[in-house]
Coordinates of C-alpha atoms in Angstrom, one line a residue:
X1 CA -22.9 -36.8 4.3
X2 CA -19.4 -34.2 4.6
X3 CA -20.3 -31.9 7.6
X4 CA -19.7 -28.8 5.0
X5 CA -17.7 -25.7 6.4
X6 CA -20.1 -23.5 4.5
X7 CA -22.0 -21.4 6.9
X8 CA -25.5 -20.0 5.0
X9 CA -27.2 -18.3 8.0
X10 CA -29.7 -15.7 6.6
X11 CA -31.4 -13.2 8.8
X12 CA -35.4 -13.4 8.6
X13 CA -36.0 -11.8 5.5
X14 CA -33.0 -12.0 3.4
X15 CA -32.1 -13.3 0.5
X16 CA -29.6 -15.4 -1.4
X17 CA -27.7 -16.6 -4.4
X18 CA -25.7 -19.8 -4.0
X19 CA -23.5 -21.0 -7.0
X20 CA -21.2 -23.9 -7.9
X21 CA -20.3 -26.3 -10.0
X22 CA -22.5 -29.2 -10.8
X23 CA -22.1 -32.1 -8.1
X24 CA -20.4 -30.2 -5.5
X25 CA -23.5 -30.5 -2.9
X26 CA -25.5 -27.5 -3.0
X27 CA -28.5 -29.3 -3.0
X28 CA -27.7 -31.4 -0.7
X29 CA -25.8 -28.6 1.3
X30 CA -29.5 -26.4 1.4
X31 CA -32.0 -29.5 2.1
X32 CA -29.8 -29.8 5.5
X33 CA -29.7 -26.3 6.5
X34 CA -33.5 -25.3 5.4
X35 CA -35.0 -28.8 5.2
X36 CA -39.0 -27.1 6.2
X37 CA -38.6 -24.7 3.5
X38 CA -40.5 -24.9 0.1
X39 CA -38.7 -25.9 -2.6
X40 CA -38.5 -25.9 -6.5
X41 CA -36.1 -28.1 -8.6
X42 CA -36.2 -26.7 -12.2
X43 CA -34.2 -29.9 -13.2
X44 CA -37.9 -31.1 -12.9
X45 CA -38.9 -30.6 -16.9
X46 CA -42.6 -30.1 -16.4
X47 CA -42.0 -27.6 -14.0
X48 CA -39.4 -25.9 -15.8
X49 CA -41.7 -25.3 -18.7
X50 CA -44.7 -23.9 -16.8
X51 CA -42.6 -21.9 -15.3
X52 CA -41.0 -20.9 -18.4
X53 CA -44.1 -20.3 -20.1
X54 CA -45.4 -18.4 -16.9
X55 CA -43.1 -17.5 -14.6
X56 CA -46.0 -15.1 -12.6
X57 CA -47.6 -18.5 -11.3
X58 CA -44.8 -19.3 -9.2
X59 CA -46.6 -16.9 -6.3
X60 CA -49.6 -18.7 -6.3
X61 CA -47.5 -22.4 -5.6
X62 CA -45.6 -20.3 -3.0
X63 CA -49.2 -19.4 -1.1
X64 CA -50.9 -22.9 -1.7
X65 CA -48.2 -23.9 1.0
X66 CA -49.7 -21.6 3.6
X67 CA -48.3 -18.8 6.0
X68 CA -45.8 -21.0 7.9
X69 CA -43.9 -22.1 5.5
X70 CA -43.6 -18.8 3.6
X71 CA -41.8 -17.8 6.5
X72 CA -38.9 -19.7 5.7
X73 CA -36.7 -18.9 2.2
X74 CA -37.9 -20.1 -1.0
X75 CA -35.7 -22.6 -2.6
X76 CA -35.2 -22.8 -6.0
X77 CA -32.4 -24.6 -7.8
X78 CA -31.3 -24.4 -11.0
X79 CA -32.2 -20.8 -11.0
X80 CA -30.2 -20.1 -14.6
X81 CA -32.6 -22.7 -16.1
X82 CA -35.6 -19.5 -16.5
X83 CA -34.2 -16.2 -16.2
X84 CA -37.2 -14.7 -16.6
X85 CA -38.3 -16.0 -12.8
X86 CA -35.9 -13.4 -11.2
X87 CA -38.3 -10.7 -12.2
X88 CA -41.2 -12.6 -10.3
X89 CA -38.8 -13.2 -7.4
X90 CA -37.6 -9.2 -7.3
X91 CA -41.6 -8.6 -7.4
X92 CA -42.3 -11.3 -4.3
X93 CA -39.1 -9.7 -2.1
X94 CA -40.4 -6.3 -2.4
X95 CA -44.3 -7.0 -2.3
X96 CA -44.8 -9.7 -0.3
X97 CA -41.3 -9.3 1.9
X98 CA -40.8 -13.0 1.0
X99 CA -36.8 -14.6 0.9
X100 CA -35.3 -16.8 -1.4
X101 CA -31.8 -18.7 -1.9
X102 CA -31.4 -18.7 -5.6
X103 CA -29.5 -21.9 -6.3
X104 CA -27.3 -22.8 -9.8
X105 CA -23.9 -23.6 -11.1
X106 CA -23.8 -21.1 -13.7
X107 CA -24.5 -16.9 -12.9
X108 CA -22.9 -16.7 -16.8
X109 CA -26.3 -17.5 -18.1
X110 CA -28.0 -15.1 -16.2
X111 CA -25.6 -11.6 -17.0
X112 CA -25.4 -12.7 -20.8
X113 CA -29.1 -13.1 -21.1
X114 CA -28.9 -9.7 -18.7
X115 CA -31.7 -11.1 -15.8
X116 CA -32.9 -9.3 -12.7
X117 CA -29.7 -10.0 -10.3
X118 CA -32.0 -8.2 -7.9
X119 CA -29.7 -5.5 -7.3
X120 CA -28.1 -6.1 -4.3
X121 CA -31.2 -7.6 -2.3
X122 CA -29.5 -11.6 -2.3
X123 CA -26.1 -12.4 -0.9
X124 CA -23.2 -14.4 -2.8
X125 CA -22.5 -17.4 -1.6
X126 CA -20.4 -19.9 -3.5
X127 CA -19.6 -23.8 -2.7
X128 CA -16.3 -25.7 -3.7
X129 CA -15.5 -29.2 -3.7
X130 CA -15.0 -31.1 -0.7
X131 CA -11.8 -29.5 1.4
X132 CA -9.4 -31.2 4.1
X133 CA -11.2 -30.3 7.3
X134 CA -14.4 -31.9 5.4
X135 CA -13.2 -35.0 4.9
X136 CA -12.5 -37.0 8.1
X137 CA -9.4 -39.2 7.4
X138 CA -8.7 -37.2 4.5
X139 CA -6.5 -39.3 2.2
X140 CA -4.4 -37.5 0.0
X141 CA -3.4 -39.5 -2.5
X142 CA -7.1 -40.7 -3.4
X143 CA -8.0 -36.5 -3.4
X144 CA -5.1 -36.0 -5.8
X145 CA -6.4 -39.2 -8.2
X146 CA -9.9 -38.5 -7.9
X147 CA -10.5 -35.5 -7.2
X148 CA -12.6 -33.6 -4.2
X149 CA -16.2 -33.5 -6.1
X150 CA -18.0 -35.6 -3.7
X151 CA -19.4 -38.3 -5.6
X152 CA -16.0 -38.9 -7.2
X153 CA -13.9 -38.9 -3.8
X154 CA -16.6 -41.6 -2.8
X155 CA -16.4 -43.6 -6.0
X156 CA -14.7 -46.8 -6.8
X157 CA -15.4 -45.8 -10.1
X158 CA -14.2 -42.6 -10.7
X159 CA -12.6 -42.8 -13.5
X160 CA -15.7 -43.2 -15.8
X161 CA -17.2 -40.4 -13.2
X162 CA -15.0 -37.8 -14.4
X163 CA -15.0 -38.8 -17.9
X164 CA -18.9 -38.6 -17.8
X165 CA -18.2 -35.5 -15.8
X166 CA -16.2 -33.7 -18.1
X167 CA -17.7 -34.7 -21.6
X168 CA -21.6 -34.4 -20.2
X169 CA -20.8 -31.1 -18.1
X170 CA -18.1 -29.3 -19.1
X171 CA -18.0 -29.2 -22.7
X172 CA -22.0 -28.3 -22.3
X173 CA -21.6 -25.5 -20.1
X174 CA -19.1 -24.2 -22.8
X175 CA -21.2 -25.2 -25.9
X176 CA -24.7 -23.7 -24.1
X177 CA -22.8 -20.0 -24.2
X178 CA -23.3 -20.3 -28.0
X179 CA -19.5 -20.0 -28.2
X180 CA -18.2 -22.9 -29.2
X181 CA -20.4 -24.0 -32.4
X182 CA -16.9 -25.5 -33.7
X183 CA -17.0 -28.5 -32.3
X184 CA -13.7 -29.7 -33.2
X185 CA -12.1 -26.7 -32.4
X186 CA -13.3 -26.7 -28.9
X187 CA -12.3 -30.1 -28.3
X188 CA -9.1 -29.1 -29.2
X189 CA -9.1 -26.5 -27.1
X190 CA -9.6 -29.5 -24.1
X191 CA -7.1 -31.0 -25.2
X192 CA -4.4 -28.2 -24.9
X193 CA -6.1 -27.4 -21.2
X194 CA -3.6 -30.6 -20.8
X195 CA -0.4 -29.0 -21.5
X196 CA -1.8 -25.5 -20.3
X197 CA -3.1 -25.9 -16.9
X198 CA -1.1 -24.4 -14.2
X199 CA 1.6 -23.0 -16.9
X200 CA 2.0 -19.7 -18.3
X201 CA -0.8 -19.0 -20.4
X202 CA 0.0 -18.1 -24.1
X203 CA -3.3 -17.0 -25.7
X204 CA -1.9 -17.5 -29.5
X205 CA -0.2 -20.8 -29.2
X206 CA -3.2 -22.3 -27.5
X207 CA -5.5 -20.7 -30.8
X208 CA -2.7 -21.8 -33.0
X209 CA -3.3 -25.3 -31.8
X210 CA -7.1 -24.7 -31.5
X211 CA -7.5 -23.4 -35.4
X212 CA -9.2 -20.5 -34.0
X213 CA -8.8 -17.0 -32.8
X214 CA -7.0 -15.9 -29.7
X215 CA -9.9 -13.4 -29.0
X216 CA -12.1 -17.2 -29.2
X217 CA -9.6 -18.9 -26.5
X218 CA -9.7 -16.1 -24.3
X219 CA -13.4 -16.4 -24.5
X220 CA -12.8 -20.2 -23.6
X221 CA -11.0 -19.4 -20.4
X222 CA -13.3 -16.8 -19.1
X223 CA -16.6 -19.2 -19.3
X224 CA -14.6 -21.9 -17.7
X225 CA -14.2 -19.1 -14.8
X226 CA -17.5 -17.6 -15.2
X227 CA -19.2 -20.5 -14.6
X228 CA -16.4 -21.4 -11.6
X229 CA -15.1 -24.2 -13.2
X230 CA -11.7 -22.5 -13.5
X231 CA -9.6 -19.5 -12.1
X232 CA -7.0 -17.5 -13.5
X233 CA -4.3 -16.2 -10.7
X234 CA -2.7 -13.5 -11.5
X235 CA 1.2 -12.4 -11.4
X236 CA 2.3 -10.6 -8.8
X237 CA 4.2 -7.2 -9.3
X238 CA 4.2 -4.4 -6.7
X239 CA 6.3 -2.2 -9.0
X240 CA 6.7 -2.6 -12.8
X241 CA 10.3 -4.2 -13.9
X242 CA 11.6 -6.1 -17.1
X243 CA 12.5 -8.8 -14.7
X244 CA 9.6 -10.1 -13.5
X245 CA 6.8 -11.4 -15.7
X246 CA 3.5 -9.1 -15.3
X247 CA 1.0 -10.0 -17.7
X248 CA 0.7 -13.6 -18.2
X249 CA -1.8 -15.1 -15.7
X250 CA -1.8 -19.1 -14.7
X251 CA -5.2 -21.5 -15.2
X252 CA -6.0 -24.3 -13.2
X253 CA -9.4 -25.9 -13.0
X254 CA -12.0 -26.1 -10.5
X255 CA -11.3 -29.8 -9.1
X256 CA -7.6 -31.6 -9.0
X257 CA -9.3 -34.9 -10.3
X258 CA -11.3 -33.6 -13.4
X259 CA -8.0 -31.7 -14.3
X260 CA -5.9 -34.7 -13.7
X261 CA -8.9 -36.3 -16.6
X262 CA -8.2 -33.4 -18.6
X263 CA -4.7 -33.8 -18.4
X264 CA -4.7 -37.9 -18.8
X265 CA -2.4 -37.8 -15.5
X266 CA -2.9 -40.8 -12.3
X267 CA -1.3 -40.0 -9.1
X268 CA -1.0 -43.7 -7.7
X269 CA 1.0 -42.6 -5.0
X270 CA 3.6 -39.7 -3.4
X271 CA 6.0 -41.0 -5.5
X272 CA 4.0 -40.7 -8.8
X273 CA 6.2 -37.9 -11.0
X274 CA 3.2 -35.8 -11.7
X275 CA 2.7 -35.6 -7.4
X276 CA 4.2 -32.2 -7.1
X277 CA 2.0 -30.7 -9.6
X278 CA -1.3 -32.0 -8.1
X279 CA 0.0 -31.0 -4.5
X280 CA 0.1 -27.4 -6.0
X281 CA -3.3 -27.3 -7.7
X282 CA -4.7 -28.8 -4.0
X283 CA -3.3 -26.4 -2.2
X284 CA -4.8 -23.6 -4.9
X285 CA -7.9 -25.1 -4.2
X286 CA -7.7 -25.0 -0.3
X287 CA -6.7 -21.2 -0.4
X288 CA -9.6 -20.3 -2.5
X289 CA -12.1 -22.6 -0.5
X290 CA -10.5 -20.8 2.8
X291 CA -11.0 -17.3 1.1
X292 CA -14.3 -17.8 0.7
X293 CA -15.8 -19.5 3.1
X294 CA -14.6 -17.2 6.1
X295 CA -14.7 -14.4 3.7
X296 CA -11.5 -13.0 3.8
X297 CA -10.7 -10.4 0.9
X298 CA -7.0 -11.6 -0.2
X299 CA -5.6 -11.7 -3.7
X300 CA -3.7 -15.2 -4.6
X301 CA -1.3 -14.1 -7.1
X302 CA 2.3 -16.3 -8.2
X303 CA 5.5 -14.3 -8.9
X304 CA 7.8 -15.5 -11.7
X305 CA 11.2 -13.6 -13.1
X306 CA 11.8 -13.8 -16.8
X307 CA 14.8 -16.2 -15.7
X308 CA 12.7 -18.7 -14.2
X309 CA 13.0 -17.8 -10.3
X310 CA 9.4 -18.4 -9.4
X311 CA 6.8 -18.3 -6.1
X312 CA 3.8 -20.7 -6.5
X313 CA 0.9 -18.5 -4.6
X314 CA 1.6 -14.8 -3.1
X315 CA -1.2 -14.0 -0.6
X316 CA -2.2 -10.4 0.0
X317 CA -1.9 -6.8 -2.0
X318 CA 2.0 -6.4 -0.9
X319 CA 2.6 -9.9 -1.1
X320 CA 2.5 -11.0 2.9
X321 CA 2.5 -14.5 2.8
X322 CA 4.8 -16.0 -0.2
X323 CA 4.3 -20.1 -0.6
X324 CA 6.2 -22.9 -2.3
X325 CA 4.2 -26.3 -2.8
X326 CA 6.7 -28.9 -3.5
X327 CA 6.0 -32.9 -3.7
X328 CA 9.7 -34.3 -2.7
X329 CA 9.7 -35.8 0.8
X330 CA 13.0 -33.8 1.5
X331 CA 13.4 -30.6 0.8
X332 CA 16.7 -29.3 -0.4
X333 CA 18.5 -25.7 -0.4
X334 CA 18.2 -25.4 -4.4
X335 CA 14.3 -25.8 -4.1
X336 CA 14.3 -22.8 -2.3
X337 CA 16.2 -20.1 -4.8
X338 CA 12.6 -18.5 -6.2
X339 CA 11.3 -18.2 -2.5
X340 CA 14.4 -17.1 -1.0
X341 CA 14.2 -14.5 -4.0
X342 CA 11.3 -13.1 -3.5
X343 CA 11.8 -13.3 0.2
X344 CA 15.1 -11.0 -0.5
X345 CA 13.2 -8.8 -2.7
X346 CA 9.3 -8.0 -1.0
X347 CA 10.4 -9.1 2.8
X348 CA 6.8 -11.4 3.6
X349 CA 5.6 -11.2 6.8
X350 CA 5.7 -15.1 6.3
X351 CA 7.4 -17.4 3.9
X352 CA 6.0 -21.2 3.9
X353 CA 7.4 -24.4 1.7
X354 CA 4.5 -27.1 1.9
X355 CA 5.7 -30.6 0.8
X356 CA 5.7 -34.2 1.9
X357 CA 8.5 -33.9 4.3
X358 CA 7.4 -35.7 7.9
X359 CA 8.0 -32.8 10.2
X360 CA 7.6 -29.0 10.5
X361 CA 10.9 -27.5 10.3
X362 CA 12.4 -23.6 10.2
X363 CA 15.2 -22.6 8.1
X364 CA 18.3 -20.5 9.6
X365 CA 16.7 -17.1 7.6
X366 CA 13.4 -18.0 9.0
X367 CA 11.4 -20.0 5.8
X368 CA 8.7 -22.9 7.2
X369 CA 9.1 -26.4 6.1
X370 CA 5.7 -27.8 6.5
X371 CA 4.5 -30.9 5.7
X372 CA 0.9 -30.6 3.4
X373 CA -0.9 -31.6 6.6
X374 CA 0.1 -29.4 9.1
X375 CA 0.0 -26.3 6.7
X376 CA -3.6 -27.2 5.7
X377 CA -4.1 -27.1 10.1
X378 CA -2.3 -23.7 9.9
X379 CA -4.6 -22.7 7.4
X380 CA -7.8 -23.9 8.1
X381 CA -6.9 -22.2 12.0
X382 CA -6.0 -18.9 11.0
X383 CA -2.4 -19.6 10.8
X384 CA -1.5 -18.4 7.4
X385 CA -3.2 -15.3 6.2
X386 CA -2.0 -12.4 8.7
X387 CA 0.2 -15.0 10.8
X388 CA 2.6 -13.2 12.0
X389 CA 5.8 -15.1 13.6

């Protein structure tokens, strides 16, 4: 059990949706922080189709619990499974002033099939994979190979994990939009994820590889993020100029281990060639996790020029915090040309390489050398966003 640093504490009365990704812990996250409270698991079939067929009779199994434990918030997981049951939960908030946490992986389902979101009566709550300061002797190598998914950090076997992971769970989500009826299309759509993840994306030469539509691939991407199995970050422009690329956003995947699947990539060790790549999807990851957990409202953006100077992850609306990720155990002076560019041009309030070097180090115009480690401190302690040096 990962002591998680999500924080879920509800105010009597109050409501909640919490989503994720299959097999990050949400389950397991709730049945720790509400373990008294009455719960339904709609991966249960015979109680997914009585409540499909009548969703109203999910009051009367709340009250044959009694008064005490209606006190505490209704779980119910799976909560995409019957959209219809929002309606009876909207009903028991408002009549009954009962609370709920409203557990799934997919909030997709729900806006398509447009279900009672309950307009503002539940807060958003969203859980990620496993991050540094949730894994005690956090080893980095086995995080970049495996991935941070719990059950696949744990694993001896997680290579057939992820495969299972990806071709049970992923290619369903996609297929259950009703979007991807061509089945050998999509999977070639899977396929290029390999050579597209964490480049520049190119909507028609992804379709052109796919034998289908560009309108169809950007479809692709958008359940992939809709469902938070994927994010697209965004380039980073304060003003417009021909010089600097503006429109072309970056994917990566939810997890650095099903993406490494995806990609057919192992990271054996520090020295494996694909290491620097990984390093800069982890530290994605970490930023996001960060942003949400202590709710901080940031953009993560990357800046590239048309003649390939480039910043991996620009952190706030004017671009405060610029970062490099780099896997080489010594940093040189060329690795430093797109930061020291950007630096020149937008003047961060902070401007951080993180890489495998053994010590912290500061540069003569005032750039941090930090090893992964210590910058994942620095982050996780409220040393990056707004740090100010």
């Amino acid at each position: 059990m990962y002591r998680r640093t999500l924080e879920i504490e509800l105010p009597r009365g109050q409501s909640a949706f919490l989503w994720g990704a299959r097999k990050t812990g949400k389950s397991t996250l709730l049945g720790h922080r509400f373990p008294h409270s009455i719960r339904f698991d709609l991966l249960d079939t015979r109680l997914l189709l009585e409540l499909t067929r009548a969703p109203w009779t999910l009051a009367e199994r709340i009250r044959a619990f009694g008064r005490y434990s209606r006190v505490l918030p209704v779980i119910i997981d799976e909560v995409q499974k019957v959209p219809a049951i929002l309606d009876e939960v909207h009903r028991l908030i408002e009549s009954e002033r009962l609370s709920f946490v409203l557990c799934g992986s997919s909030a997709r389902k729900l806006k398509r099939g447009r279900a009672n979101l309950l307009g503002g009566r539940a807060w958003r709550y969203a859980l990620h994979p496993l991050t540094w300061p949730e894994v005690p002797d956090f080893d980095l190598v086995r995080a970049l190979n495996q991935g941070l998914i719990p059950e696949h950090y744990d694993s001896a076997h997680h290579r057939r994990g992820l495969a299972g992971y990806v071709d049970d769970y992923l290619k369903e989500e996609v297929f259950d939009e009703g979007l991807a009826r061509n089945a050998p299309a999509f999977a070639r759509f899977f396929e290029a994820l390999a050579f597209c993840h964490g480049e520049l994306l190119n909507y028609s030469n992804v379709a052109r590889d796919c034998g289908v539509s560009s309108k169809t691939v950007k479809e692709y991407f958008q359940i992939l993020v809709d469902t938070l199995l994927g994010v697209l970050v965004e380039p980073f422009s304060r003003r417009r100029s021909r010089a600097v690329i503006t429109r072309a956003p970056k994917f990566y995947l939810f997890d650095v281990g099903v993406a490494n699947h995806v990609a057919g990539r192992r990271i054996e060790s520090t020295a494996s060639p694909d290491f620097g790549r990984a390093l800069e999807h982890l530290v994605l990851m970490e930023l996001l996790a960060y942003r949400s957990y202590r709710e901080r409202d940031f953009p993560v953006r990357f800046w590239r020029t048309k003649s390939g100077l480039e910043c991996d992850f620009v952190l706030g609306l004017e671009g405060e915090v610029a970062i490099e990720v780099k896997g080489d155990s010594r940093v040189r002076r060329a690795d430093l040309r797109g930061l020291r560019a950007f630096v020149e041009e937008h003047r961060p309030r902070q401007a951080v390489v993180v890489c495998n070097e053994s010590a912290s180090r500061r540069t003569d115009d005032g750039i941090w050398i930090l090893p992964w480690e210590r910058f994942l401190e620095r982050l996780w302690g409220d040393g990056v966003v707004g740090y100010r040096s």
